[in-house]
Coordinates of C-alpha atoms in Angstrom, one line a residue:
M23 CA -25.7 -20.7 -2.7
R24 CA -22.8 -22.5 -3.8
R25 CA -22.3 -20.7 -6.8
I26 CA -22.7 -17.2 -4.6
L27 CA -20.1 -18.3 -2.5
L28 CA -17.6 -19.2 -5.2
V29 CA -18.6 -15.9 -7.0
I30 CA -17.7 -14.2 -3.5
A31 CA -14.4 -16.0 -3.4
F32 CA -13.4 -15.4 -7.0
L33 CA -13.8 -11.6 -6.1
A34 CA -12.0 -11.8 -3.1
L35 CA -9.2 -13.7 -4.8
S36 CA -9.4 -10.9 -7.5
V37 CA -9.2 -7.9 -4.9
L38 CA -6.1 -9.6 -2.8
R39 CA -4.2 -9.8 -6.5
M40 CA -5.2 -6.2 -7.2
C41 CA -3.9 -5.4 -3.6
A42 CA -0.9 -7.6 -3.6
A43 CA 2.5 -5.5 -3.0
P44 CA 4.8 -5.3 -5.8
D45 CA 7.6 -8.0 -5.8
D46 CA 10.7 -6.1 -4.8
N47 CA 12.8 -8.8 -6.8
F48 CA 11.3 -7.7 -10.1
Y49 CA 13.6 -5.1 -11.4
I50 CA 12.1 -3.2 -13.9
F51 CA 13.8 -1.0 -16.4
L52 CA 12.4 1.7 -18.8
C53 CA 14.2 2.0 -22.3
F54 CA 13.9 4.6 -24.8
G55 CA 15.4 6.2 -28.0
Q56 CA 15.7 6.1 -31.5
S57 CA 16.8 3.6 -34.0
N58 CA 19.8 2.3 -32.2
M59 CA 17.6 1.7 -29.1
E60 CA 14.7 0.1 -31.3
G61 CA 17.7 -2.3 -32.8
A62 CA 18.7 -2.0 -36.3
A63 CA 20.8 -5.3 -36.7
R64 CA 19.2 -8.8 -37.6
P65 CA 19.5 -11.1 -34.5
E66 CA 21.5 -14.2 -34.8
P67 CA 21.3 -17.7 -33.9
Q68 CA 23.2 -16.9 -30.6
D69 CA 20.8 -14.2 -29.8
L70 CA 17.7 -16.5 -29.7
E71 CA 19.1 -19.0 -27.6
G72 CA 20.1 -18.9 -23.7
V73 CA 17.7 -16.4 -22.6
D74 CA 16.8 -16.8 -19.0
D75 CA 13.2 -17.0 -18.2
R76 CA 14.0 -14.5 -15.6
F77 CA 14.5 -11.8 -18.1
Q78 CA 11.2 -10.5 -19.5
M79 CA 9.7 -7.8 -21.7
M80 CA 6.5 -6.2 -21.4
A81 CA 5.1 -5.7 -25.1
A82 CA 4.6 -1.8 -25.8
V83 CA 2.8 -2.7 -29.2
D84 CA 0.7 -5.5 -30.1
D85 CA 2.8 -8.0 -32.3
A86 CA 0.6 -10.5 -34.1
Q87 CA 3.2 -12.5 -35.6
R88 CA 4.8 -13.7 -32.1
G89 CA 1.3 -13.6 -30.5
R90 CA 2.1 -10.8 -28.3
K91 CA -0.2 -8.3 -26.5
M92 CA 0.6 -4.6 -25.4
G93 CA 0.9 -4.6 -21.7
E94 CA 1.7 -8.4 -21.0
W95 CA 5.1 -9.9 -19.8
Y96 CA 6.9 -12.3 -22.2
K97 CA 10.1 -14.1 -22.3
A98 CA 12.6 -11.4 -23.7
L99 CA 13.5 -12.9 -27.0
P100 CA 14.1 -10.3 -30.0
P101 CA 12.6 -8.1 -31.0
L102 CA 11.7 -6.2 -28.0
C103 CA 10.8 -3.3 -29.4
R104 CA 7.9 -4.0 -32.0
E105 CA 7.7 -6.5 -34.9
N106 CA 10.2 -6.1 -37.6
T107 CA 13.0 -4.2 -35.4
G108 CA 15.8 -6.0 -34.5
L109 CA 18.4 -6.6 -31.9
T110 CA 18.9 -4.0 -29.3
P111 CA 21.4 -3.2 -26.6
V112 CA 18.5 -4.2 -24.2
D113 CA 18.7 -7.7 -25.5
Y114 CA 22.2 -8.0 -23.7
F115 CA 21.5 -5.4 -21.0
G116 CA 19.2 -8.1 -19.4
R117 CA 21.2 -11.0 -20.2
T118 CA 24.0 -9.3 -18.3
L119 CA 21.9 -8.7 -15.2
T120 CA 20.4 -12.2 -14.8
E121 CA 24.0 -13.7 -15.3
N122 CA 25.3 -11.9 -12.2
L123 CA 21.7 -11.0 -10.2
P124 CA 20.8 -13.6 -7.2
K125 CA 18.4 -16.5 -8.8
N126 CA 15.6 -15.2 -7.0
V127 CA 15.6 -11.5 -8.7
R128 CA 13.7 -11.4 -12.0
V129 CA 14.5 -8.5 -14.9
G130 CA 11.5 -7.0 -16.9
V131 CA 12.3 -4.2 -19.7
I132 CA 9.9 -2.0 -21.4
T133 CA 11.0 -0.3 -24.7
V134 CA 9.6 2.4 -26.5
A135 CA 11.9 3.8 -29.4
I136 CA 11.3 5.0 -32.7
G137 CA 14.2 5.2 -35.6
G138 CA 14.8 9.0 -36.4
I139 CA 13.1 10.6 -33.5
H140 CA 14.4 13.6 -32.0
I141 CA 14.1 14.2 -28.2
Q142 CA 11.3 16.4 -28.9
G143 CA 9.2 13.4 -29.6
F144 CA 9.4 12.3 -26.0
L145 CA 8.2 15.8 -24.6
N146 CA 4.3 16.3 -24.1
D147 CA 4.1 19.7 -25.0
S148 CA 5.6 19.3 -28.3
I149 CA 4.5 16.0 -29.3
K150 CA 1.8 17.1 -31.4
A151 CA 3.6 19.5 -33.5
Y152 CA 6.1 16.8 -34.1
V153 CA 3.7 14.3 -35.2
K154 CA 2.3 16.9 -37.8
R155 CA 5.8 17.5 -39.1
A156 CA 7.2 14.2 -39.1
P157 CA 8.3 12.6 -42.4
G158 CA 6.1 9.9 -43.9
W159 CA 8.1 6.8 -43.1
M160 CA 8.1 7.6 -39.2
K161 CA 4.4 8.1 -38.8
P162 CA 3.2 4.7 -38.7
M163 CA 5.8 4.2 -36.1
L164 CA 4.5 7.0 -34.1
A165 CA 0.8 5.6 -34.7
A166 CA 2.0 2.4 -33.0
Y167 CA 2.3 4.3 -29.9
N168 CA -0.9 6.1 -30.5
N169 CA 1.1 9.1 -31.6
N170 CA 2.7 9.6 -28.1
P171 CA 5.7 7.3 -27.0
Y172 CA 6.1 9.1 -23.8
E173 CA 2.6 8.8 -22.8
R174 CA 2.7 4.9 -23.9
L175 CA 6.0 4.5 -21.8
V176 CA 4.6 5.8 -18.9
S177 CA 1.1 4.1 -19.2
L178 CA 3.2 0.7 -19.2
A179 CA 5.4 1.8 -16.6
K180 CA 2.4 2.6 -14.0
K181 CA 1.1 -0.9 -14.8
A182 CA 4.4 -2.7 -14.2
Q183 CA 4.9 -0.7 -10.7
Q184 CA 2.0 -3.0 -9.8
Q185 CA 4.4 -6.0 -10.3
G186 CA 7.8 -4.7 -9.8
V187 CA 10.1 -2.1 -8.9
I188 CA 11.4 0.3 -11.3
K189 CA 15.2 0.7 -10.8
G190 CA 16.6 2.6 -13.9
V191 CA 16.0 4.1 -17.3
L192 CA 18.1 3.8 -20.3
M193 CA 18.1 6.0 -23.3
H194 CA 20.0 6.0 -26.4
Q195 CA 19.3 9.1 -28.6
G196 CA 20.7 11.9 -30.2
E197 CA 21.8 11.2 -33.5
S198 CA 18.8 13.2 -34.7
N199 CA 19.9 16.0 -32.3
T200 CA 23.6 16.2 -33.2
G201 CA 24.5 19.7 -32.7
D202 CA 21.4 20.9 -31.0
P203 CA 22.5 23.2 -27.5
K204 CA 19.1 22.3 -26.1
W205 CA 19.2 18.5 -26.2
A206 CA 21.0 17.8 -22.4
G207 CA 18.2 20.3 -21.2
M208 CA 15.6 18.3 -23.3
V209 CA 16.9 15.2 -21.9
Q210 CA 16.7 16.4 -18.3
L211 CA 13.1 17.4 -18.9
V212 CA 12.0 13.9 -20.0
Y213 CA 13.7 12.3 -17.3
D214 CA 12.4 14.8 -14.9
N215 CA 8.9 14.0 -16.5
L216 CA 9.5 10.2 -16.0
L217 CA 10.6 10.7 -12.0
G218 CA 7.0 12.9 -11.5
D219 CA 4.7 11.1 -13.3
L220 CA 5.9 7.6 -11.8
Q221 CA 6.6 9.1 -8.4
L222 CA 10.2 7.8 -8.5
K223 CA 13.1 9.4 -6.7
P224 CA 16.6 10.3 -8.8
E225 CA 18.8 8.6 -6.4
E226 CA 17.1 5.6 -6.6
V227 CA 16.3 5.5 -10.4
P228 CA 19.6 6.6 -12.4
L229 CA 19.4 7.2 -16.3
L230 CA 21.9 5.5 -18.4
V231 CA 22.9 7.3 -21.6
G232 CA 24.9 5.5 -24.5
E233 CA 27.2 7.1 -26.7
V234 CA 26.4 6.9 -30.5
V235 CA 28.3 4.7 -33.1
Q236 CA 32.3 6.0 -33.4
A237 CA 33.5 3.8 -36.4
N238 CA 37.1 4.9 -35.5
G239 CA 35.8 8.5 -35.3
E240 CA 34.0 8.3 -38.9
G241 CA 30.6 7.8 -37.2
L242 CA 28.3 9.8 -39.0
C243 CA 27.0 11.5 -35.8
V244 CA 30.3 10.9 -33.9
A245 CA 30.6 14.6 -32.8
M246 CA 27.3 14.0 -30.8
N247 CA 29.6 11.9 -28.4
K248 CA 31.0 15.4 -26.7
Q249 CA 27.4 16.6 -25.7
I250 CA 26.3 13.0 -24.5
N251 CA 29.8 13.0 -22.4
E252 CA 28.8 16.6 -20.9
L253 CA 25.3 15.3 -20.1
P254 CA 26.3 14.4 -16.2
Q255 CA 27.3 18.1 -16.0
T256 CA 23.0 19.1 -16.6
L257 CA 21.8 15.8 -15.4
H258 CA 23.8 14.6 -12.4
T259 CA 22.3 11.2 -11.8
S260 CA 23.1 10.3 -15.6
Q261 CA 25.9 7.8 -16.5
V262 CA 27.4 7.7 -19.8
I263 CA 28.3 4.2 -21.3
S264 CA 31.0 4.2 -23.8
S265 CA 30.7 2.9 -27.4
K266 CA 34.4 2.7 -27.9
G267 CA 35.2 -0.3 -30.0
C268 CA 31.3 -1.5 -30.3
S269 CA 31.5 -2.4 -34.0
N270 CA 29.0 -0.8 -36.5
G271 CA 27.1 -1.3 -39.9
P272 CA 28.3 0.0 -42.9
D273 CA 26.2 3.0 -42.6
R274 CA 28.5 4.2 -39.8
L275 CA 25.2 5.0 -37.9
H276 CA 24.1 1.9 -36.5
F277 CA 25.9 -0.9 -34.6
D278 CA 26.1 -4.2 -35.7
A279 CA 24.9 -7.4 -33.7
A280 CA 28.4 -7.5 -32.4
G281 CA 28.2 -3.9 -31.5
Y282 CA 24.8 -4.0 -29.8
R283 CA 25.9 -7.2 -27.7
E284 CA 28.8 -5.2 -26.4
L285 CA 27.2 -2.1 -26.0
G286 CA 24.4 -3.8 -24.3
R287 CA 26.8 -5.8 -21.8
R288 CA 28.1 -2.2 -21.0
Y289 CA 24.6 -0.8 -20.0
G290 CA 24.3 -4.1 -17.9
E291 CA 27.4 -3.7 -16.0
R292 CA 27.2 -0.1 -15.2
M293 CA 23.6 -0.5 -13.8
L294 CA 25.0 -3.9 -11.8
E295 CA 27.8 -1.6 -10.3
L296 CA 25.4 1.3 -9.3
M297 CA 23.0 -1.2 -7.6
G298 CA 25.8 -2.7 -5.6
Y299 CA 26.5 -6.3 -7.0
A300 CA 29.9 -7.1 -8.1
V301 CA 30.3 -8.3 -11.6
K302 CA 32.8 -10.6 -12.9
K303 CA 34.2 -9.4 -16.3
P304 CA 36.3 -11.8 -18.9
F305 CA 39.0 -8.8 -18.2
D306 CA 39.1 -9.3 -14.6
V307 CA 41.7 -12.1 -14.1
P308 CA 42.3 -13.6 -10.3
A309 CA 45.6 -13.0 -8.7
D310 CA 45.8 -17.2 -8.5
A311 CA 45.5 -17.4 -12.4
V312 CA 49.0 -18.8 -14.0
T313 CA 50.3 -18.7 -17.6
A314 CA 49.6 -22.1 -18.9
S315 CA 52.7 -24.4 -19.8
T316 CA 51.8 -24.5 -23.2
T317 CA 51.8 -20.7 -23.8
V318 CA 54.5 -19.3 -26.0
P319 CA 57.2 -17.6 -23.6
G320 CA 56.8 -14.1 -23.4
N321 CA 53.3 -14.1 -23.5
E322 CA 51.0 -13.7 -20.4
F323 CA 47.9 -15.4 -21.7
P324 CA 46.2 -18.0 -22.0
K325 CA 46.0 -18.4 -18.2
I326 CA 44.7 -21.0 -15.9
D327 CA 43.0 -20.3 -12.3
S328 CA 43.0 -22.6 -9.0
E329 CA 39.3 -23.5 -10.3
R330 CA 40.8 -24.6 -13.9
R331 CA 39.0 -21.7 -15.6
G332 CA 40.9 -20.6 -18.8
Y333 CA 41.6 -16.9 -19.7
F334 CA 42.1 -16.0 -23.1
R335 CA 42.9 -12.7 -24.9
I336 CA 43.7 -11.6 -28.5
N337 CA 44.1 -8.2 -30.3
A338 CA 41.7 -8.0 -33.3
P339 CA 40.7 -4.5 -33.5
E340 CA 39.0 -5.1 -36.8
A341 CA 37.1 -8.2 -35.7
H342 CA 33.4 -8.1 -35.3
R343 CA 32.8 -11.3 -33.5
V344 CA 35.4 -13.6 -31.7
Q345 CA 35.0 -16.8 -30.1
V346 CA 37.3 -19.6 -28.2
D347 CA 36.4 -23.1 -29.3
I348 CA 37.7 -25.7 -27.1
C349 CA 36.7 -29.2 -27.8
G350 CA 33.4 -27.9 -29.8
K351 CA 32.4 -25.8 -26.8
K352 CA 32.5 -22.4 -28.1
Y353 CA 32.9 -19.1 -25.4
D354 CA 32.3 -15.7 -26.6
M355 CA 35.0 -13.1 -26.1
R356 CA 34.4 -9.8 -24.8
R357 CA 36.1 -6.7 -26.5
D358 CA 37.4 -3.7 -24.9
E359 CA 37.7 -0.4 -25.8
N360 CA 41.2 -0.8 -27.5
G361 CA 40.3 -3.8 -29.5
L362 CA 41.5 -6.5 -27.2
W363 CA 39.2 -9.6 -26.9
C364 CA 38.9 -11.4 -23.8
A365 CA 37.1 -14.7 -22.8
V366 CA 37.1 -16.7 -19.7
T367 CA 35.9 -20.5 -19.7
D368 CA 34.0 -22.7 -17.5
P369 CA 36.0 -24.9 -15.4
L370 CA 38.1 -27.6 -17.5
V371 CA 38.8 -30.9 -16.8
V372 CA 42.9 -31.8 -16.3
G373 CA 44.9 -32.4 -19.1
F374 CA 45.4 -31.4 -22.7
H375 CA 43.0 -29.7 -24.7
Y376 CA 43.2 -28.3 -28.3
Y377 CA 41.4 -25.1 -29.2
F378 CA 40.9 -22.4 -31.9
I379 CA 40.2 -18.6 -32.0
L380 CA 37.3 -17.9 -34.4
V381 CA 37.6 -14.5 -35.8
D382 CA 34.3 -13.7 -37.6
G383 CA 33.9 -17.4 -37.9
V384 CA 37.3 -18.4 -39.2
A385 CA 39.3 -20.5 -37.0
V386 CA 42.5 -19.7 -36.6
V387 CA 45.5 -20.6 -33.8
D388 CA 46.0 -18.2 -30.9
P389 CA 49.4 -16.6 -31.6
A390 CA 49.9 -16.7 -27.8
T391 CA 50.1 -20.4 -27.6
D392 CA 52.3 -23.2 -29.0
T393 CA 51.2 -25.0 -32.0
F394 CA 50.2 -28.9 -32.3
F395 CA 49.0 -30.8 -34.8
G396 CA 45.5 -32.1 -34.1
C397 CA 42.0 -31.9 -35.5
N398 CA 43.8 -32.4 -39.2
R399 CA 45.7 -29.1 -39.0
L400 CA 47.8 -27.1 -36.6
A401 CA 45.8 -26.2 -33.4
G402 CA 46.2 -24.1 -30.4
G403 CA 46.5 -26.1 -27.1
I404 CA 46.5 -25.8 -23.6
E405 CA 47.5 -27.7 -20.5
V406 CA 45.3 -27.8 -17.6
P407 CA 47.7 -28.9 -14.7
E408 CA 47.2 -32.3 -12.6
G409 CA 48.5 -32.0 -9.2
P410 CA 51.4 -34.3 -8.2
E411 CA 49.6 -37.3 -9.9
G412 CA 50.6 -36.3 -13.2
D413 CA 54.4 -35.8 -12.4
Y414 CA 54.8 -39.3 -14.3
Y415 CA 54.4 -37.1 -17.6
R416 CA 56.7 -34.2 -16.4
P417 CA 60.4 -34.1 -16.6
Q418 CA 62.0 -34.7 -13.2
Q419 CA 65.4 -33.7 -11.8
G420 CA 67.7 -36.2 -11.3
V421 CA 66.3 -38.5 -13.9
P422 CA 68.3 -39.5 -16.8
H423 CA 66.9 -38.0 -20.0
G424 CA 66.7 -39.6 -23.3
Q425 CA 66.2 -37.7 -26.8
V426 CA 63.7 -37.5 -29.3
R427 CA 65.2 -37.3 -32.7
S428 CA 63.5 -36.0 -36.1
I429 CA 64.4 -38.3 -38.8
Y430 CA 63.7 -38.5 -42.6
Y431 CA 63.6 -41.8 -44.5
Y432 CA 63.0 -42.8 -48.2
A433 CA 60.1 -45.4 -48.4
Q434 CA 60.8 -47.4 -51.5
S435 CA 57.2 -48.7 -51.2
T436 CA 55.5 -45.4 -52.3
G437 CA 58.2 -43.6 -53.9
E438 CA 58.5 -40.5 -51.2
W439 CA 60.7 -39.5 -48.5
R440 CA 58.7 -39.8 -44.7
H441 CA 59.2 -38.5 -41.5
A442 CA 59.5 -40.2 -38.2
M443 CA 59.9 -39.2 -34.6
V444 CA 62.4 -42.0 -32.8
Y445 CA 62.8 -41.8 -28.9
T446 CA 66.1 -43.2 -27.8
P447 CA 66.9 -43.9 -23.8
A448 CA 69.6 -42.1 -21.8
L449 CA 71.5 -45.4 -21.8
Y450 CA 71.4 -45.4 -25.8
E451 CA 74.2 -42.5 -25.7
Q452 CA 76.3 -43.7 -22.8
K453 CA 79.7 -44.7 -24.1
K454 CA 80.1 -47.9 -21.9
M455 CA 76.7 -48.9 -23.8
Q456 CA 77.8 -48.3 -27.3
K457 CA 77.4 -52.2 -28.0
K458 CA 74.0 -52.8 -26.0
R459 CA 70.9 -53.5 -28.3
F460 CA 67.2 -51.9 -27.4
P461 CA 63.9 -53.6 -28.2
V462 CA 61.3 -51.1 -30.1
L463 CA 58.0 -49.9 -29.8
Y464 CA 56.2 -48.6 -32.6
L465 CA 53.6 -46.3 -31.0
Q466 CA 51.1 -44.4 -33.2
H467 CA 49.1 -41.5 -32.7
G468 CA 45.3 -41.1 -33.5
M469 CA 43.0 -39.8 -36.6
G470 CA 43.8 -36.2 -37.7
E471 CA 47.2 -35.9 -35.5
D472 CA 50.8 -36.6 -36.5
E473 CA 54.2 -38.2 -35.6
T474 CA 55.0 -35.3 -33.2
G475 CA 51.6 -36.0 -31.1
W476 CA 53.2 -38.3 -28.7
S477 CA 56.0 -36.3 -27.9
K478 CA 54.7 -33.2 -27.8
Q479 CA 50.6 -33.7 -26.8
G480 CA 51.7 -36.9 -25.0
H481 CA 55.0 -36.2 -23.3
M482 CA 55.8 -39.7 -24.3
Q483 CA 59.7 -39.2 -23.5
H484 CA 58.9 -37.9 -20.0
I485 CA 56.8 -40.9 -19.4
M486 CA 59.3 -42.9 -20.7
D487 CA 62.4 -41.4 -18.8
N488 CA 60.4 -41.8 -15.5
A489 CA 59.3 -45.1 -15.9
I490 CA 63.0 -46.3 -17.2
A491 CA 64.5 -44.6 -14.2
A492 CA 62.1 -46.0 -11.4
G493 CA 62.4 -49.7 -12.8
E494 CA 59.0 -49.8 -14.4
A495 CA 59.9 -50.3 -18.0
E496 CA 62.7 -51.9 -20.1
P497 CA 65.0 -49.3 -21.4
M498 CA 63.6 -48.9 -25.4
I499 CA 63.5 -47.1 -28.6
V500 CA 60.1 -45.9 -29.3
V501 CA 59.4 -45.0 -33.3
M502 CA 56.4 -42.5 -34.1
E503 CA 55.5 -42.0 -37.7
S504 CA 52.4 -40.4 -39.2
G505 CA 50.5 -43.2 -40.3
D506 CA 49.0 -41.4 -43.1
I507 CA 45.9 -40.6 -40.9
K508 CA 46.6 -36.7 -40.8
A509 CA 44.0 -35.9 -43.4
P510 CA 40.3 -36.4 -42.5
F511 CA 38.4 -39.6 -42.8
R512 CA 36.8 -39.5 -46.3
G513 CA 34.7 -42.8 -45.7
G514 CA 35.4 -46.2 -46.6
D515 CA 35.3 -49.7 -45.3
N516 CA 37.2 -49.4 -42.2
R517 CA 35.9 -52.5 -40.3
A518 CA 38.8 -54.2 -38.4
G519 CA 41.0 -56.3 -40.9
F520 CA 39.4 -54.4 -43.8
S521 CA 40.9 -50.7 -43.4
E522 CA 41.3 -48.4 -46.0
Y523 CA 41.7 -45.2 -44.0
G524 CA 45.7 -45.2 -43.0
A525 CA 46.2 -48.8 -44.9
S526 CA 49.0 -46.8 -47.3
F527 CA 51.1 -46.8 -44.1
Y528 CA 51.0 -50.4 -43.5
K529 CA 53.5 -51.5 -46.5
V530 CA 55.5 -48.8 -45.6
M531 CA 55.6 -49.8 -41.9
M532 CA 57.0 -53.6 -42.9
N533 CA 58.8 -52.9 -46.2
D534 CA 60.6 -49.5 -45.3
L535 CA 60.2 -48.0 -41.7
I536 CA 61.0 -51.1 -39.8
P537 CA 64.0 -52.1 -42.3
Y538 CA 65.3 -48.6 -41.7
I539 CA 65.0 -48.4 -38.0
D540 CA 66.8 -51.8 -37.5
A541 CA 69.7 -50.5 -40.2
N542 CA 70.1 -47.3 -38.8
F543 CA 69.7 -47.4 -34.7
R544 CA 70.7 -50.5 -32.3
T545 CA 67.8 -52.5 -32.0
L546 CA 67.0 -56.1 -31.3
A547 CA 66.0 -57.2 -34.7
D548 CA 63.3 -59.9 -33.9
R549 CA 59.6 -60.4 -33.0
E550 CA 60.2 -60.9 -29.4
H551 CA 61.8 -57.4 -29.1
R552 CA 59.2 -55.7 -31.3
A553 CA 56.1 -54.0 -30.0
M554 CA 53.4 -51.6 -31.4
A555 CA 50.9 -49.7 -29.9
G556 CA 48.7 -46.9 -30.7
L557 CA 45.5 -44.4 -29.5
S558 CA 42.1 -44.3 -31.1
W559 CA 42.9 -45.0 -34.7
G560 CA 46.5 -45.8 -34.1
G561 CA 45.0 -48.6 -32.2
H562 CA 43.0 -49.7 -35.0
Q563 CA 46.3 -49.5 -37.1
T564 CA 48.0 -51.9 -34.3
F565 CA 45.5 -54.4 -34.9
D566 CA 45.8 -54.3 -38.5
L567 CA 49.3 -54.5 -38.7
V568 CA 50.3 -56.8 -35.9
L569 CA 47.2 -59.4 -36.5
N570 CA 48.4 -59.5 -40.0
H571 CA 52.1 -59.9 -39.2
I572 CA 52.1 -61.9 -36.1
D573 CA 55.8 -62.9 -37.1
T574 CA 57.3 -59.8 -36.8
F575 CA 55.3 -58.3 -33.2
A576 CA 55.0 -60.0 -30.0
W577 CA 53.5 -57.3 -28.0
M578 CA 50.4 -55.3 -28.7
G579 CA 48.3 -52.3 -27.3
A580 CA 45.6 -50.3 -28.0
F581 CA 44.4 -47.1 -25.8
S582 CA 40.8 -46.1 -26.7
G583 CA 41.5 -48.1 -30.0
A584 CA 39.1 -47.5 -32.7
I585 CA 38.7 -50.9 -33.3
F586 CA 35.3 -51.6 -34.8
G587 CA 33.3 -54.4 -36.3
L588 CA 35.7 -57.0 -35.2
D589 CA 34.6 -60.7 -35.2
V590 CA 36.4 -62.9 -32.7
Q591 CA 35.5 -65.9 -34.8
K592 CA 36.1 -64.6 -38.4
S593 CA 38.4 -61.3 -38.3
Y594 CA 41.9 -61.6 -39.3
D595 CA 41.7 -65.0 -40.8
G596 CA 40.4 -66.2 -37.3
I597 CA 43.5 -65.6 -35.6
F598 CA 41.6 -65.7 -32.3
R599 CA 40.1 -69.0 -32.9
D600 CA 43.0 -71.2 -31.1
A601 CA 43.5 -69.1 -27.9
E602 CA 46.2 -71.1 -26.9
A603 CA 48.2 -70.5 -30.3
F604 CA 47.7 -66.7 -30.1
N605 CA 48.4 -66.5 -26.2
K606 CA 51.9 -68.0 -26.7
Q607 CA 52.6 -65.6 -29.5
I608 CA 51.5 -62.6 -28.5
H609 CA 52.9 -62.0 -24.9
C610 CA 50.9 -59.3 -24.1
L611 CA 47.4 -57.8 -25.4
F612 CA 46.5 -54.5 -23.6
L613 CA 43.6 -52.6 -24.1
S614 CA 42.7 -49.4 -22.1
C615 CA 40.0 -46.4 -22.4
G616 CA 39.0 -43.4 -20.4
S617 CA 35.6 -44.0 -17.8
E618 CA 33.8 -41.5 -19.7
E619 CA 34.3 -42.3 -23.3
N620 CA 32.1 -44.9 -25.3
F621 CA 34.5 -46.8 -27.6
G622 CA 33.4 -50.4 -27.0
T623 CA 36.9 -50.9 -25.5
G624 CA 35.2 -52.8 -22.7
K625 CA 33.1 -55.0 -24.7
L626 CA 35.8 -55.9 -26.8
A627 CA 38.0 -57.0 -24.0
D628 CA 35.3 -59.4 -22.9
D629 CA 34.6 -60.7 -26.3
L630 CA 38.1 -61.5 -26.5
R631 CA 38.1 -63.0 -23.1
K632 CA 35.2 -65.3 -23.8
A633 CA 37.4 -66.6 -26.6
G634 CA 40.0 -67.4 -24.3
I635 CA 42.5 -64.5 -25.3
K636 CA 44.5 -63.0 -22.5
V637 CA 43.8 -59.4 -22.3
D638 CA 45.2 -56.7 -20.0
Y639 CA 42.1 -53.9 -19.8
Q640 CA 42.4 -51.1 -17.6
V641 CA 40.3 -48.2 -17.1
S642 CA 41.4 -44.2 -16.5
E643 CA 38.9 -43.2 -14.2
G644 CA 37.0 -39.9 -15.1
T645 CA 38.7 -39.0 -18.4
H646 CA 37.1 -38.9 -22.1
H647 CA 38.7 -39.4 -25.5
E648 CA 41.8 -37.3 -24.9
W649 CA 45.6 -37.2 -24.0
L650 CA 45.3 -37.5 -20.4
T651 CA 43.8 -41.2 -21.0
W652 CA 46.4 -42.1 -23.7
R653 CA 49.3 -40.9 -21.1
R654 CA 48.1 -43.1 -18.4
G655 CA 47.5 -45.8 -21.0
L656 CA 51.2 -45.8 -22.0
K657 CA 52.3 -45.6 -18.5
A658 CA 50.2 -48.8 -17.4
F659 CA 51.5 -50.6 -20.8
L660 CA 55.4 -50.3 -20.3
P661 CA 55.5 -52.7 -17.3
K662 CA 54.2 -55.2 -19.5
L663 CA 56.8 -54.7 -22.4
F664 CA 59.5 -57.1 -23.2
R665 CA 59.0 -59.0 -19.8
K666 CA 58.1 -62.8 -19.7

């Protein structure tokens, strides 16, 4: 009896499932055509990632390689048409929809396409004759659809209607009918047959038709676009999707992967507009977006909006793929019909960011941005502004301004001319102060940057001017040198006290740079008035130089210092073992870091304190290994300097 009841319950549940109403939030789209709808480009890694689970495809044929069965739904990973086909506009059509539709809406696609097929191949009254005269290479593709691609599309569509609602039809066909005056009429007949067989209303199910490859007017079938653009005169519910600017392969017949992506996005954006959904495009820039302070004057972009999103544009009409790379995160740029590429980022954290434009995989500097030496080369940069809390590193009216000088000096140690930047405070130039001498801070940048970093990216001169004017810092000279760490790190022993990377700078600093500064600037040339600090690897160099030459410096600081392998008992000839002597000689040992980075600065401070060393340790809340952390570090360090 129990077994009978279970059978009855199972049958009842099955009937309920069969009778369940279709999900109004499952939008289904029918896609048909020839080789460009089938997909002629090999999917690239980016095409196999980031597909939303809400984007599904119903297999139109069995695909043993991927375990797909005809008539079943699967996550829409390419290929969407058949085994051994490629990327298609449908891939990015679906992605565009899922990115813009409400999260409770799913998208399903059914793709039936055959390379080289005429529009007659989708008409029931001509398919048998068409199959008979089809070339040999096409016959296996026709056979995959049981020699009736239209019937396969309809049968699968009817099955899909049990689960969702058909919202539109996508077509890309015409290359094989170029110049055929009957083409538009036959397209209407296919569309009308679909509506009739599936009981659909034309005003609810538009037909989207894509143009063929243009190749700057040299596409093999580009003449067909005139007929495609005239289709709405015959079929009023049709919408034409422009292929202008969509890149193509060398055959000038098929789009390449980038072309399929762009064409697919255009299909998707048009469908969203027809369904009444707002579409946010990278070409659309909000009114509150302002030109970034790092943009070269005369250019409008890059821009930053009130949500701290970055907007980038670059003209590259011959490029196939363009991206913006900001601190390692890459954003695909969209190309418009004239070769202008645009992108919008996620909200960016405040502060300075290096970035590059990747043009077909090659990293270049955005010609619209100022250049900054970082990442071991000239780079683009964008400043995401803070609020008033960032005024300490901005020039202020009513504050006396010092100067940043570019100097060259000859280093006898290495037999070469070298370059350095030197900041002198506003007092330095005043006539009544011509006999006044000033203490000196030697300030180093990080790995892969150069001597211009602190004044360009770090705004050191504004920090100095504002701090001096507010009485928070003694007027001082600041010297910035390359430190021989512009080139990439190539290995070697770089434990604290055993450095190889940048160690060539050490003898230059002691034998050439310090003597040159003392001889050519009005300095207080003694250890009590000489300090050194640096960020990241510049902090490492500070430890190496100061702790090996404690008779030369009395103040030291490291902002996110790359100080690894330091043994409090052994490093630097055991200088930390006698804490009392060290604390008398070094008047301030300052350490700082960002709360979001993991450079071990906190542990270093704890280890030194346990050894009895006086350490001033501060944390920049909410920042990473970045210039905002280091600006804050310098600001906090200055009040400690040259004051006992």
